Amino acid sequence: MHFDLVDLRLFVAVAEARSITGGAATANLALASASARIQGLEAAVGVALLKRGRRGVTLTAAGESLLGHARVVLHDVEALRSDLAAYATGTKASIVLLANTVGLSEHLPKALAAFLREHPQVSLEAEERESADIAQAIAAGSADLGFAAEHTLPETLDRFIFSEDRLVLVTAQRNDLASRRSIDFRDVVDRDFIGLTNATALQNHIGKYAARLGARLRYRAQMRDFDAMCQMAAAHVGIAIVPEVAARRCARSMPITLVRIRDTWANRKLAICFRDLKVMSRPAQQLVEHLRAAARP
């Protein structure tokens, strides 16, 4: 069953005027055209909507029902038009940001909160992705900007370094690894690990490098966040690989030790990336400049 907005507006006008002639005038339609549209609407729904008389029209029970629904639909359409007009004029805007696991959990929240507080007309849609996927999405234009490992970004994307992200091994203070200052990843791939859930970008990143060594990490537990991972490591459940910024925060309240991972993939520069600042919306440009000012390269 198809409803035309012009027909719905006309029907509401006719119902309120109690006259097809009066409704046609309100809807700026010729009487013959308005009459044909009402008849077509009745044919589409398969029931009479109006009782026609010498003094005008009255609504049938079906007509009363349609009138209520039509008013709701037309109100929502006007609200939609007004909302989109606000986006078009810059008085309201939505920004799509893609970020890797550590970006969303550790590096970006404070800066993003400050920006949204200063720009109440802007809404933000943040989605977690792997760094390589973020680069592809930004290049394809499916997001405004991204937060990703700098080495995964193609030369075609503009970027600036926001922060460094060193991944470290976390272990209980009485674990045999706790006395080591640094370690190669290959020396621990056969240990029991504490990880994040399978869907996280960081977990996939670590898993790829284990696979290159011909190993598949054995997880005793997979937790929702870095704090829970460190708590498990402190309880001797297994070892964990987490961003240094999160590990140092947890070490202030947990009996854990941080061990540096010597592999180059464990030391990453994290960058804000985008296609072309000049063609981005003004709010997106403002967010880029805000993050540039908050960067800690």
Short mmCIF file of C-alpha atoms in Angstrom, two decimals:
data_model
loop_
_atom_site.label_atom_id
_atom_site.label_comp_id
_atom_site.label_asym_id
_atom_site.label_seq_id
_atom_site.Cartn_x
_atom_site.Cartn_y
_atom_site.Cartn_z
CA MET A 1 0.00 0.00 0.00
CA HIS A 2 1.63 3.22 -1.22
CA PHE A 3 0.89 6.65 0.28
CA ASP A 4 1.84 9.88 -1.46
CA LEU A 5 2.65 12.85 0.78
CA VAL A 6 0.71 15.17 -1.52
CA ASP A 7 -2.34 12.94 -1.13
CA LEU A 8 -1.98 12.87 2.65
CA ARG A 9 -1.66 16.67 2.85
CA LEU A 10 -4.71 17.03 0.61
CA PHE A 11 -6.72 14.57 2.71
CA VAL A 12 -5.91 16.44 5.91
CA ALA A 13 -6.87 19.74 4.25
CA VAL A 14 -10.17 18.28 3.01
CA ALA A 15 -10.95 16.79 6.42
CA GLU A 16 -10.27 20.07 8.19
CA ALA A 17 -12.25 22.11 5.64
CA ARG A 18 -15.03 19.49 5.51
CA SER A 19 -15.02 20.18 1.80
CA ILE A 20 -13.11 18.86 -1.22
CA THR A 21 -13.31 22.33 -2.76
CA GLY A 22 -11.91 23.97 0.37
CA GLY A 23 -9.23 21.32 0.75
CA ALA A 24 -8.17 21.72 -2.87
CA ALA A 25 -7.77 25.45 -2.37
CA THR A 26 -5.64 24.92 0.76
CA ALA A 27 -3.48 22.39 -1.06
CA ASN A 28 -3.17 24.63 -4.13
CA LEU A 29 -4.71 22.00 -6.39
CA ALA A 30 -7.44 22.25 -9.03
CA LEU A 31 -10.76 20.82 -7.87
CA ALA A 32 -10.75 18.09 -10.54
CA SER A 33 -7.20 17.04 -9.61
CA ALA A 34 -8.02 17.03 -5.89
CA SER A 35 -11.16 14.96 -6.45
CA ALA A 36 -9.20 12.44 -8.55
CA ARG A 37 -6.50 12.17 -5.88
CA ILE A 38 -9.05 11.49 -3.12
CA GLN A 39 -10.72 8.82 -5.25
CA GLY A 40 -7.30 7.28 -5.97
CA LEU A 41 -6.49 7.27 -2.25
CA GLU A 42 -9.77 5.50 -1.47
CA ALA A 43 -9.08 2.96 -4.21
CA ALA A 44 -5.61 2.32 -2.79
CA VAL A 45 -6.86 1.62 0.73
CA GLY A 46 -9.92 -0.25 -0.53
CA VAL A 47 -12.47 1.59 1.60
CA ALA A 48 -14.44 4.85 1.50
CA LEU A 49 -12.80 7.64 3.49
CA LEU A 50 -15.39 10.38 2.97
CA LYS A 51 -19.17 10.61 2.98
CA ARG A 52 -20.05 13.15 0.32
CA GLY A 53 -23.09 15.37 0.69
CA ARG A 54 -24.58 18.63 -0.60
CA ARG A 55 -23.07 20.56 2.30
CA GLY A 56 -19.61 19.04 2.04
CA VAL A 57 -18.00 15.88 3.30
CA THR A 58 -17.74 13.99 6.58
CA LEU A 59 -15.22 11.35 7.54
CA THR A 60 -15.99 7.66 7.72
CA ALA A 61 -14.49 5.60 10.54
CA ALA A 62 -11.64 4.67 8.17
CA GLY A 63 -11.24 8.34 7.29
CA GLU A 64 -10.94 9.30 10.97
CA SER A 65 -8.23 6.66 11.41
CA LEU A 66 -6.33 7.84 8.32
CA LEU A 67 -6.58 11.48 9.49
CA GLY A 68 -4.86 10.65 12.78
CA HIS A 69 -2.06 8.72 11.10
CA ALA A 70 -1.65 11.30 8.32
CA ARG A 71 -1.16 14.10 10.84
CA VAL A 72 1.54 12.10 12.60
CA VAL A 73 3.30 11.28 9.33
CA LEU A 74 3.21 14.87 8.09
CA HIS A 75 4.45 16.15 11.44
CA ASP A 76 7.38 13.71 11.33
CA VAL A 77 8.18 14.70 7.75
CA GLU A 78 8.27 18.37 8.71
CA ALA A 79 10.49 17.55 11.69
CA LEU A 80 12.79 15.58 9.38
CA ARG A 81 12.93 18.46 6.90
CA SER A 82 13.71 20.93 9.67
CA ASP A 83 16.39 18.67 11.13
CA LEU A 84 18.12 18.15 7.79
CA ALA A 85 17.93 21.86 7.05
CA ALA A 86 19.74 22.47 10.32
CA TYR A 87 22.52 20.12 9.21
CA ALA A 88 22.71 21.85 5.83
CA THR A 89 23.07 25.29 7.37
CA GLY A 90 25.64 24.12 9.90
CA THR A 91 23.49 24.71 12.99
CA LYS A 92 23.52 20.97 13.70
CA ALA A 93 26.02 18.38 12.52
CA SER A 94 27.04 14.76 12.92
CA ILE A 95 30.63 13.52 12.63
CA VAL A 96 31.63 9.91 11.96
CA LEU A 97 34.89 8.86 13.62
CA LEU A 98 36.57 5.47 13.27
CA ALA A 99 39.19 4.48 15.84
CA ASN A 100 41.16 1.45 16.95
CA THR A 101 40.68 -0.16 20.35
CA VAL A 102 43.25 1.82 22.30
CA GLY A 103 42.10 5.07 20.73
CA LEU A 104 38.53 4.71 21.92
CA SER A 105 39.44 3.39 25.36
CA GLU A 106 42.54 5.39 26.33
CA HIS A 107 43.63 8.22 24.04
CA LEU A 108 40.52 9.95 22.70
CA PRO A 109 37.74 10.11 25.34
CA LYS A 110 39.03 13.18 27.18
CA ALA A 111 39.67 15.19 24.01
CA LEU A 112 36.36 14.17 22.44
CA ALA A 113 34.41 15.02 25.59
CA ALA A 114 35.96 18.49 25.67
CA PHE A 115 35.07 19.08 22.02
CA LEU A 116 31.45 17.95 22.41
CA ARG A 117 31.09 20.10 25.51
CA GLU A 118 32.25 23.14 23.52
CA HIS A 119 30.05 22.30 20.50
CA PRO A 120 26.59 21.29 21.75
CA GLN A 121 25.18 21.35 18.21
CA VAL A 122 27.48 18.52 17.11
CA SER A 123 26.85 14.81 17.61
CA LEU A 124 29.54 12.16 17.24
CA GLU A 125 29.27 8.60 15.96
CA ALA A 126 32.39 6.67 17.01
CA GLU A 127 33.01 3.12 15.80
CA GLU A 128 35.84 0.73 16.61
CA ARG A 129 37.76 -0.69 13.65
CA GLU A 130 41.20 -2.15 12.96
CA SER A 131 43.73 0.40 11.74
CA ALA A 132 43.97 -1.07 8.23
CA ASP A 133 40.18 -1.05 7.88
CA ILE A 134 40.07 2.55 9.09
CA ALA A 135 42.48 3.63 6.36
CA GLN A 136 40.33 1.96 3.70
CA ALA A 137 37.11 3.49 5.05
CA ILE A 138 38.54 7.01 5.16
CA ALA A 139 39.92 6.66 1.64
CA ALA A 140 36.48 5.49 0.46
CA GLY A 141 34.78 8.46 2.11
CA SER A 142 32.60 6.41 4.46
CA ALA A 143 33.76 8.33 7.56
CA ASP A 144 34.93 11.86 8.31
CA LEU A 145 38.15 11.05 10.14
CA GLY A 146 39.98 8.17 11.74
CA PHE A 147 42.38 7.32 14.54
CA ALA A 148 44.79 4.58 13.47
CA ALA A 149 48.34 3.28 13.61
CA GLU A 150 50.34 5.62 11.40
CA HIS A 151 52.20 2.88 9.54
CA THR A 152 48.93 1.48 8.12
CA LEU A 153 47.96 4.73 6.40
CA PRO A 154 48.49 5.27 2.66
CA GLU A 155 50.26 8.38 1.42
CA THR A 156 46.98 9.63 -0.08
CA LEU A 157 45.55 10.40 3.36
CA ASP A 158 46.38 13.52 5.32
CA ARG A 159 47.37 12.84 8.91
CA PHE A 160 49.13 14.10 12.00
CA ILE A 161 50.57 12.13 14.91
CA PHE A 162 48.30 12.29 17.94
CA SER A 163 50.20 10.08 20.40
CA GLU A 164 52.47 7.08 20.75
CA ASP A 165 51.14 3.67 21.68
CA ARG A 166 53.60 1.19 23.15
CA LEU A 167 52.19 -2.25 23.87
CA VAL A 168 53.68 -3.94 26.93
CA LEU A 169 53.48 -7.34 28.53
CA VAL A 170 51.67 -7.34 31.89
CA THR A 171 52.34 -10.07 34.41
CA ALA A 172 51.89 -10.69 38.12
CA GLN A 173 54.72 -9.34 40.24
CA ARG A 174 55.69 -12.86 41.35
CA ASN A 175 55.58 -14.34 37.85
CA ASP A 176 58.89 -15.67 36.47
CA LEU A 177 58.70 -13.03 33.70
CA ALA A 178 58.49 -10.14 36.17
CA SER A 179 62.30 -9.97 36.49
CA ARG A 180 62.70 -9.33 32.74
CA ARG A 181 63.08 -5.75 31.50
CA SER A 182 62.22 -6.69 27.91
CA ILE A 183 61.23 -9.75 25.94
CA ASP A 184 60.61 -10.99 22.42
CA PHE A 185 57.03 -11.91 21.59
CA ARG A 186 58.11 -15.30 20.24
CA ASP A 187 59.36 -16.24 23.73
CA VAL A 188 55.87 -16.03 25.27
CA VAL A 189 53.44 -17.13 22.54
CA ASP A 190 53.05 -20.54 24.20
CA ARG A 191 51.96 -19.02 27.53
CA ASP A 192 48.41 -18.63 28.85
CA PHE A 193 47.07 -15.20 27.88
CA ILE A 194 44.43 -12.81 29.08
CA GLY A 195 42.85 -10.99 26.16
CA LEU A 196 40.07 -8.73 25.08
CA THR A 197 36.98 -10.05 23.35
CA ASN A 198 37.55 -11.50 19.88
CA ALA A 199 35.84 -8.61 18.11
CA THR A 200 38.31 -5.92 19.21
CA ALA A 201 40.76 -4.40 16.76
CA LEU A 202 43.68 -4.72 19.18
CA GLN A 203 43.04 -8.42 19.76
CA ASN A 204 43.04 -9.03 16.01
CA HIS A 205 46.25 -7.00 15.68
CA ILE A 206 48.09 -9.15 18.24
CA GLY A 207 46.64 -12.34 16.81
CA LYS A 208 48.03 -11.53 13.36
CA TYR A 209 51.59 -11.30 14.66
CA ALA A 210 51.19 -14.54 16.60
CA ALA A 211 50.05 -16.20 13.37
CA ARG A 212 53.19 -14.96 11.59
CA LEU A 213 55.16 -16.90 14.18
CA GLY A 214 53.08 -19.97 13.44
CA ALA A 215 51.30 -19.73 16.77
CA ARG A 216 47.75 -19.30 17.98
CA LEU A 217 47.48 -17.60 21.36
CA ARG A 218 45.84 -19.62 24.12
CA TYR A 219 43.42 -17.47 26.12
CA ARG A 220 42.49 -18.40 29.67
CA ALA A 221 40.06 -15.49 29.78
CA GLN A 222 38.85 -12.72 27.48
CA MET A 223 37.72 -9.58 29.23
CA ARG A 224 35.86 -6.42 28.29
CA ASP A 225 38.55 -3.85 29.11
CA PHE A 226 42.21 -3.32 30.00
CA ASP A 227 41.54 -2.92 33.72
CA ALA A 228 39.91 -6.35 33.91
CA MET A 229 42.77 -7.86 31.91
CA CYS A 230 45.33 -6.45 34.34
CA GLN A 231 43.33 -7.73 37.32
CA MET A 232 43.41 -11.24 35.84
CA ALA A 233 47.14 -10.96 35.20
CA ALA A 234 47.69 -9.80 38.80
CA ALA A 235 45.85 -12.93 39.96
CA HIS A 236 48.28 -15.22 38.02
CA VAL A 237 45.57 -16.30 35.54
CA GLY A 238 47.84 -15.49 32.61
CA ILE A 239 49.86 -12.73 30.96
CA ALA A 240 48.37 -9.84 28.99
CA ILE A 241 49.43 -7.42 26.27
CA VAL A 242 47.97 -3.96 26.79
CA PRO A 243 48.84 -0.36 25.92
CA GLU A 244 51.48 1.06 28.24
CA VAL A 245 49.28 4.03 29.19
CA ALA A 246 46.61 1.64 30.50
CA ALA A 247 49.11 -0.69 32.14
CA ARG A 248 50.81 2.13 34.06
CA ARG A 249 47.44 3.38 35.26
CA CYS A 250 46.52 -0.10 36.51
CA ALA A 251 49.95 -0.62 38.10
CA ARG A 252 49.19 2.16 40.57
CA SER A 253 46.55 -0.03 42.23
CA MET A 254 47.40 -3.61 41.19
CA PRO A 255 50.37 -5.93 41.90
CA ILE A 256 51.52 -6.18 38.27
CA THR A 257 54.81 -5.73 36.43
CA LEU A 258 55.29 -4.21 32.97
CA VAL A 259 57.75 -5.87 30.57
CA ARG A 260 58.76 -4.13 27.33
CA ILE A 261 58.10 -6.07 24.10
CA ARG A 262 61.09 -5.73 21.73
CA ASP A 263 59.14 -6.46 18.52
CA THR A 264 58.71 -3.39 16.33
CA TRP A 265 54.95 -3.92 15.97
CA ALA A 266 54.56 -3.23 19.69
CA ASN A 267 55.67 0.39 19.24
CA ARG A 268 53.16 2.37 17.21
CA LYS A 269 52.56 5.98 16.41
CA LEU A 270 48.86 6.77 16.39
CA ALA A 271 47.56 9.33 13.93
CA ILE A 272 44.43 11.29 13.14
CA CYS A 273 43.74 10.78 9.43
CA PHE A 274 41.36 12.29 6.88
CA ARG A 275 41.08 12.69 3.12
CA ASP A 276 41.02 16.43 2.52
CA LEU A 277 40.49 19.03 5.22
CA LYS A 278 39.23 21.58 2.69
CA VAL A 279 36.21 19.52 1.64
CA MET A 280 35.20 18.38 5.14
CA SER A 281 32.22 19.90 6.90
CA ARG A 282 32.99 22.84 9.15
CA PRO A 283 32.27 20.85 12.36
CA ALA A 284 34.57 18.04 11.19
CA GLN A 285 37.28 20.60 10.46
CA GLN A 286 36.81 22.00 13.95
CA LEU A 287 37.20 18.53 15.46
CA VAL A 288 40.41 17.97 13.49
CA GLU A 289 41.86 21.25 14.76
CA HIS A 290 40.74 20.46 18.31
CA LEU A 291 42.47 17.07 18.19
CA ARG A 292 45.57 18.63 16.64
CA ALA A 293 45.79 20.99 19.60
CA ALA A 294 45.32 18.08 22.03
CA ALA A 295 47.91 15.86 20.34
CA ARG A 296 50.79 14.44 22.37
CA PRO A 297 53.24 13.26 19.67
#
